[in-house]
Amino acid sequence: MKIRKAVIPAAGLGTRVLPASKAMPKEMLPIVDKPAIQYIVEEAVASGIEDILIITSRGKTTVEDHFDRNPELEAKLLAAGKQDVYEQMVRISNLCNIQYIRQKETKGLGHAVLCAKTFVGDEPFAVLYGDDVIIGERPACGQLCDAYLKYGLGVVGIKEVPLEMIHKYCSLDVKHIDKNIFKVFDMVEKPTPEQVISPYAILGRCVLPPSIFKILEDTPPGAGGEIQLTDAMRQLASMETMTGVVFEGTRYDMGNKLGILQAIVEVGLCHPEIGADFKEYLRGITDKLN
């Protein structure tokens, strides 16, 4: 069954990047000239997703405004003869069918996904974490969708994480199947050193069957007193196993100050308008530091 729907949880407070996120949603922080969430939406669309639900919260109406039409701006661009820029702006609003719902209480990622139950219905669906921008030749979400269609099981996007960092993520019990594909049997959210199973962690993407909602409804608060999506997926994995895909592409943590800088620098170096000048600028900075 083709994966047609995606959920983007974007309701977090962005406390790790304050004060930048005090009045601006962290999902709207720019990577050169596009907000982070646009990269995520474009990845979903490139993966064949047709309908997207963005989970927002109070104070995040700029996310909705970004994907809406702006007649005044569009008229000024046309009047100034900026046809190319005008077409770019219109394209943003026509990427796909985007809907919004508010997570009225910050009860965790699992609770945010549960808010999408009515939107999803009885279909498998993709989840693209709002903090994670993944850039590569093949959309990461599409790689997971392909694995779901092949194996018929829930899929998580995984990478190896340095053991000294694994406590910030989750640790997976995995078995290699083929190339970049693993079986996932168990997982521990934010493990203590004694709980670490392997260096593999879920990073930013998953494709889930609709049965996850029943599990989420019965999932008690976990790490941080929140309803953790990892806890629900752990039960799903114990019931029928899951598939892990070591996805192609570079992940940038946009809820982290260093991750934001890394995204800006690396994307900036490849940018068709400013890449060459930016590279020359960085070369000059490096010479000064040396």
Coordinates of C-alpha atoms in Angstrom, one line a residue:
M1 CA 0.0 0.0 0.0
K2 CA 1.5 3.3 -1.1
I3 CA 2.4 5.7 1.8
R4 CA 0.3 8.8 1.1
K5 CA 0.2 10.6 4.4
A6 CA 2.8 12.1 6.6
V7 CA 2.8 13.7 10.1
I8 CA 5.3 16.4 11.1
P9 CA 5.4 17.0 14.8
A10 CA 6.4 20.7 15.2
A11 CA 4.9 21.6 18.6
G12 CA 8.1 21.7 20.7
L13 CA 9.1 24.8 22.5
G14 CA 12.7 24.8 21.2
T15 CA 14.3 25.4 24.6
R16 CA 17.7 24.2 23.3
V17 CA 18.0 27.1 20.9
L18 CA 16.7 30.0 23.1
P19 CA 16.5 32.9 22.8
A20 CA 16.2 32.5 19.0
S21 CA 13.0 30.4 19.5
K22 CA 11.3 32.7 22.1
A23 CA 9.2 34.4 19.4
M24 CA 10.1 32.4 16.3
P25 CA 9.3 28.7 16.0
K26 CA 12.6 26.8 15.7
E27 CA 11.1 25.1 12.6
M28 CA 11.2 28.5 10.9
L29 CA 14.9 29.1 11.5
P30 CA 16.5 29.5 8.1
I31 CA 19.1 27.3 6.4
V32 CA 20.5 30.0 4.1
D33 CA 17.2 31.1 2.5
K34 CA 14.6 28.4 3.4
P35 CA 13.2 27.6 6.8
A36 CA 14.0 24.2 8.2
I37 CA 10.4 22.9 7.9
Q38 CA 10.3 23.6 4.2
Y39 CA 13.2 21.2 3.7
I40 CA 11.2 18.6 5.6
V41 CA 8.0 19.2 3.6
E42 CA 9.9 19.0 0.3
E43 CA 11.5 15.7 1.4
A44 CA 8.0 14.3 2.1
V45 CA 6.7 15.4 -1.3
A46 CA 9.8 14.0 -3.1
S47 CA 8.9 10.7 -1.3
G48 CA 5.5 10.6 -2.9
I49 CA 3.5 11.9 0.1
E50 CA 0.3 13.6 -0.9
D51 CA -1.2 14.8 2.4
I52 CA 0.7 16.3 5.4
L53 CA -0.5 17.1 8.9
I54 CA 1.8 19.5 10.8
I55 CA 1.3 19.3 14.6
T56 CA 1.8 22.8 15.9
S57 CA 1.2 24.6 19.2
R58 CA 0.4 28.1 20.4
G59 CA 2.6 30.8 18.8
K60 CA 3.4 28.9 15.6
T61 CA 1.1 30.5 13.1
T62 CA 4.1 31.6 11.1
V63 CA 4.5 28.0 10.0
E64 CA 1.0 28.1 8.5
D65 CA 1.6 31.5 7.0
H66 CA 4.8 30.3 5.2
F67 CA 2.9 27.6 3.3
D68 CA 0.0 30.0 2.5
R69 CA -0.4 32.4 -0.4
N70 CA 0.6 36.0 0.1
P71 CA -1.2 38.1 -2.5
E72 CA 0.4 41.4 -1.5
L73 CA 3.9 40.0 -1.8
E74 CA 3.2 38.2 -5.0
A75 CA 1.7 41.4 -6.6
K76 CA 4.8 43.4 -5.7
L77 CA 7.1 40.7 -7.1
L78 CA 5.2 40.7 -10.4
A79 CA 5.2 44.5 -10.5
A80 CA 9.0 44.5 -10.0
G81 CA 9.5 42.0 -12.8
K82 CA 10.7 39.3 -10.4
Q83 CA 8.9 36.4 -12.2
D84 CA 11.3 33.7 -10.9
V85 CA 10.9 34.7 -7.3
Y86 CA 7.1 35.0 -7.7
E87 CA 7.0 31.4 -9.1
Q88 CA 9.1 30.2 -6.2
M89 CA 6.7 31.7 -3.7
V90 CA 3.6 30.3 -5.4
R91 CA 5.3 26.9 -5.5
I92 CA 5.7 26.8 -1.7
S93 CA 1.9 27.1 -1.3
N94 CA 1.3 24.3 -3.9
L95 CA 3.8 21.7 -2.6
C96 CA 1.0 19.4 -1.4
N97 CA -2.2 19.4 0.7
I98 CA -1.1 20.6 4.2
Q99 CA -3.3 20.5 7.2
Y100 CA -2.6 21.7 10.8
I101 CA -3.7 20.7 14.3
R102 CA -2.6 22.0 17.6
Q103 CA -1.1 19.9 20.4
K104 CA -2.7 21.8 23.2
E105 CA -0.4 20.4 25.9
T106 CA 3.3 19.5 25.6
K107 CA 2.9 15.8 26.5
G108 CA 5.7 14.4 24.3
L109 CA 6.3 13.1 20.8
G110 CA 4.0 10.1 21.3
H111 CA 1.1 12.4 22.3
A112 CA 1.8 14.6 19.3
V113 CA 1.6 11.7 16.9
L114 CA -1.6 10.5 18.6
C115 CA -3.2 13.8 17.7
A116 CA -3.0 12.7 14.1
K117 CA -5.2 9.6 14.6
T118 CA -8.2 11.0 12.7
F119 CA -6.1 12.4 9.9
V120 CA -4.3 9.1 9.3
G121 CA -7.3 6.8 9.6
D122 CA -6.6 3.2 8.7
E123 CA -3.4 3.8 6.6
P124 CA 0.3 3.4 7.2
F125 CA 1.9 6.8 7.5
A126 CA 5.3 8.5 7.7
V127 CA 6.5 10.6 10.6
L128 CA 9.2 13.3 9.9
Y129 CA 10.5 14.8 13.1
G130 CA 10.3 18.6 13.0
D131 CA 13.8 19.0 14.5
D132 CA 15.5 16.9 11.9
V133 CA 16.5 18.1 8.4
I134 CA 17.9 15.3 6.2
I135 CA 19.5 16.3 2.9
G136 CA 20.7 13.9 0.3
E137 CA 20.3 12.7 -3.3
R138 CA 17.5 10.3 -2.3
P139 CA 14.8 11.5 0.2
A140 CA 15.2 9.7 3.5
C141 CA 11.5 9.4 4.0
G142 CA 11.2 7.7 0.6
Q143 CA 13.9 5.1 1.5
L144 CA 11.8 4.2 4.6
C145 CA 8.6 4.0 2.5
D146 CA 10.2 1.6 0.1
A147 CA 11.2 -0.6 3.0
Y148 CA 7.7 -0.6 4.4
L149 CA 6.3 -1.7 1.1
K150 CA 8.9 -4.4 0.8
Y151 CA 8.7 -5.9 4.3
G152 CA 5.3 -4.8 5.5
L153 CA 6.5 -3.8 8.9
G154 CA 7.0 -0.5 10.7
V155 CA 10.2 1.2 9.7
V156 CA 12.6 3.4 11.6
G157 CA 15.4 5.5 10.1
I158 CA 18.6 4.7 12.0
K159 CA 22.3 5.6 12.2
E160 CA 25.2 4.7 14.4
V161 CA 25.7 7.3 17.2
P162 CA 28.9 7.7 19.2
L163 CA 28.4 5.8 22.5
E164 CA 29.1 9.0 24.5
M165 CA 26.1 10.6 22.8
I166 CA 23.7 7.6 22.8
H167 CA 22.0 8.8 26.0
K168 CA 20.5 11.7 24.1
Y169 CA 18.7 9.4 21.7
C170 CA 17.6 5.7 22.0
S171 CA 19.5 2.5 21.7
L172 CA 18.3 -0.3 19.5
D173 CA 18.5 -4.1 19.5
V174 CA 19.1 -4.9 15.8
K175 CA 20.2 -7.7 13.5
H176 CA 21.6 -7.1 10.1
I177 CA 19.6 -8.5 7.2
D178 CA 20.9 -7.0 4.0
K179 CA 23.0 -4.0 2.9
N180 CA 21.5 -1.1 4.9
I181 CA 18.5 -3.1 6.3
F182 CA 18.2 -4.4 9.9
K183 CA 15.6 -6.1 12.0
V184 CA 14.7 -4.2 15.1
F185 CA 13.6 -6.2 18.1
D186 CA 13.8 -3.7 21.0
M187 CA 14.7 -0.1 21.9
V188 CA 15.4 2.0 25.0
E189 CA 14.7 5.7 25.1
K190 CA 17.5 7.9 26.5
P191 CA 19.4 4.9 28.0
T192 CA 21.7 4.9 31.0
P193 CA 25.1 3.4 30.3
E194 CA 23.9 0.1 31.6
Q195 CA 20.8 0.1 29.3
V196 CA 22.7 0.7 26.0
I197 CA 22.0 -2.2 23.6
S198 CA 23.9 -1.0 20.5
P199 CA 25.2 2.3 19.0
Y200 CA 22.3 2.3 16.6
A201 CA 19.6 5.0 17.3
I202 CA 16.5 6.3 15.6
L203 CA 17.2 9.6 13.9
G204 CA 14.3 11.7 12.7
R205 CA 12.2 9.4 10.5
C206 CA 9.8 6.5 10.8
V207 CA 6.9 4.8 8.9
L208 CA 4.3 3.3 11.1
P209 CA 1.2 1.1 10.7
P210 CA -2.1 2.6 12.0
S211 CA -2.1 0.0 14.9
I212 CA 0.4 2.3 16.6
F213 CA -2.5 4.6 17.7
K214 CA -4.0 1.9 19.9
I215 CA -0.6 1.3 21.5
L216 CA -0.1 5.0 22.0
E217 CA -3.4 5.3 23.7
D218 CA -2.3 2.8 26.3
T219 CA 1.3 4.0 26.6
P220 CA 2.1 5.6 30.0
P221 CA 4.4 8.6 30.4
G222 CA 8.0 7.6 30.1
A223 CA 11.3 9.6 30.0
G224 CA 10.8 13.2 31.0
G225 CA 7.3 12.4 32.2
E226 CA 6.1 12.5 28.5
I227 CA 4.4 10.0 26.3
Q228 CA 7.3 8.7 24.2
L229 CA 6.8 7.5 20.7
T230 CA 9.8 5.2 21.2
D231 CA 8.0 3.4 24.0
A232 CA 5.1 2.7 21.7
M233 CA 7.4 1.6 18.9
R234 CA 9.2 -0.7 21.4
Q235 CA 5.9 -2.5 22.0
L236 CA 5.2 -2.7 18.3
A237 CA 8.7 -4.2 17.8
S238 CA 8.1 -6.8 20.5
M239 CA 4.8 -7.8 18.9
E240 CA 5.9 -8.1 15.2
T241 CA 9.5 -6.7 15.0
M242 CA 10.3 -3.6 12.9
T243 CA 12.6 -2.7 10.1
G244 CA 15.6 -0.4 10.5
V245 CA 17.0 1.5 7.5
V246 CA 20.4 3.1 7.7
F247 CA 19.3 6.0 5.4
E248 CA 21.4 7.9 2.9
G249 CA 21.7 11.6 3.6
T250 CA 23.1 14.0 6.1
R251 CA 21.0 14.8 9.2
Y252 CA 21.1 18.2 10.8
D253 CA 19.6 18.6 14.3
M254 CA 17.8 21.9 14.1
G255 CA 17.0 21.8 17.8
N256 CA 20.6 22.2 18.5
K257 CA 22.8 25.3 18.1
L258 CA 25.7 23.5 16.6
G259 CA 23.4 21.5 14.3
I260 CA 21.9 24.8 13.0
L261 CA 25.4 26.2 12.2
Q262 CA 26.5 23.0 10.5
A263 CA 23.4 23.0 8.3
I264 CA 23.9 26.7 7.3
V265 CA 27.6 26.2 6.5
E266 CA 27.3 22.9 4.6
V267 CA 24.2 23.9 2.6
G268 CA 25.6 27.4 2.0
L269 CA 28.8 25.9 0.5
C270 CA 26.6 24.1 -2.1
H271 CA 24.2 27.0 -2.7
P272 CA 24.0 27.9 -6.4
E273 CA 23.9 31.6 -5.8
I274 CA 26.4 32.1 -2.9
G275 CA 28.3 28.9 -2.7
A276 CA 31.5 30.1 -4.4
D277 CA 31.6 33.4 -2.6
F278 CA 30.9 31.7 0.7
K279 CA 33.7 29.2 0.2
E280 CA 36.1 32.0 -0.5
Y281 CA 35.0 33.8 2.6
L282 CA 35.5 30.7 4.7
R283 CA 38.9 30.2 3.2
G284 CA 39.8 33.7 4.3
I285 CA 38.5 33.1 7.8
T286 CA 40.5 29.9 8.0
D287 CA 43.7 31.7 6.9
K288 CA 43.2 34.2 9.7
L289 CA 42.7 31.6 12.3
N290 CA 45.9 29.8 11.2

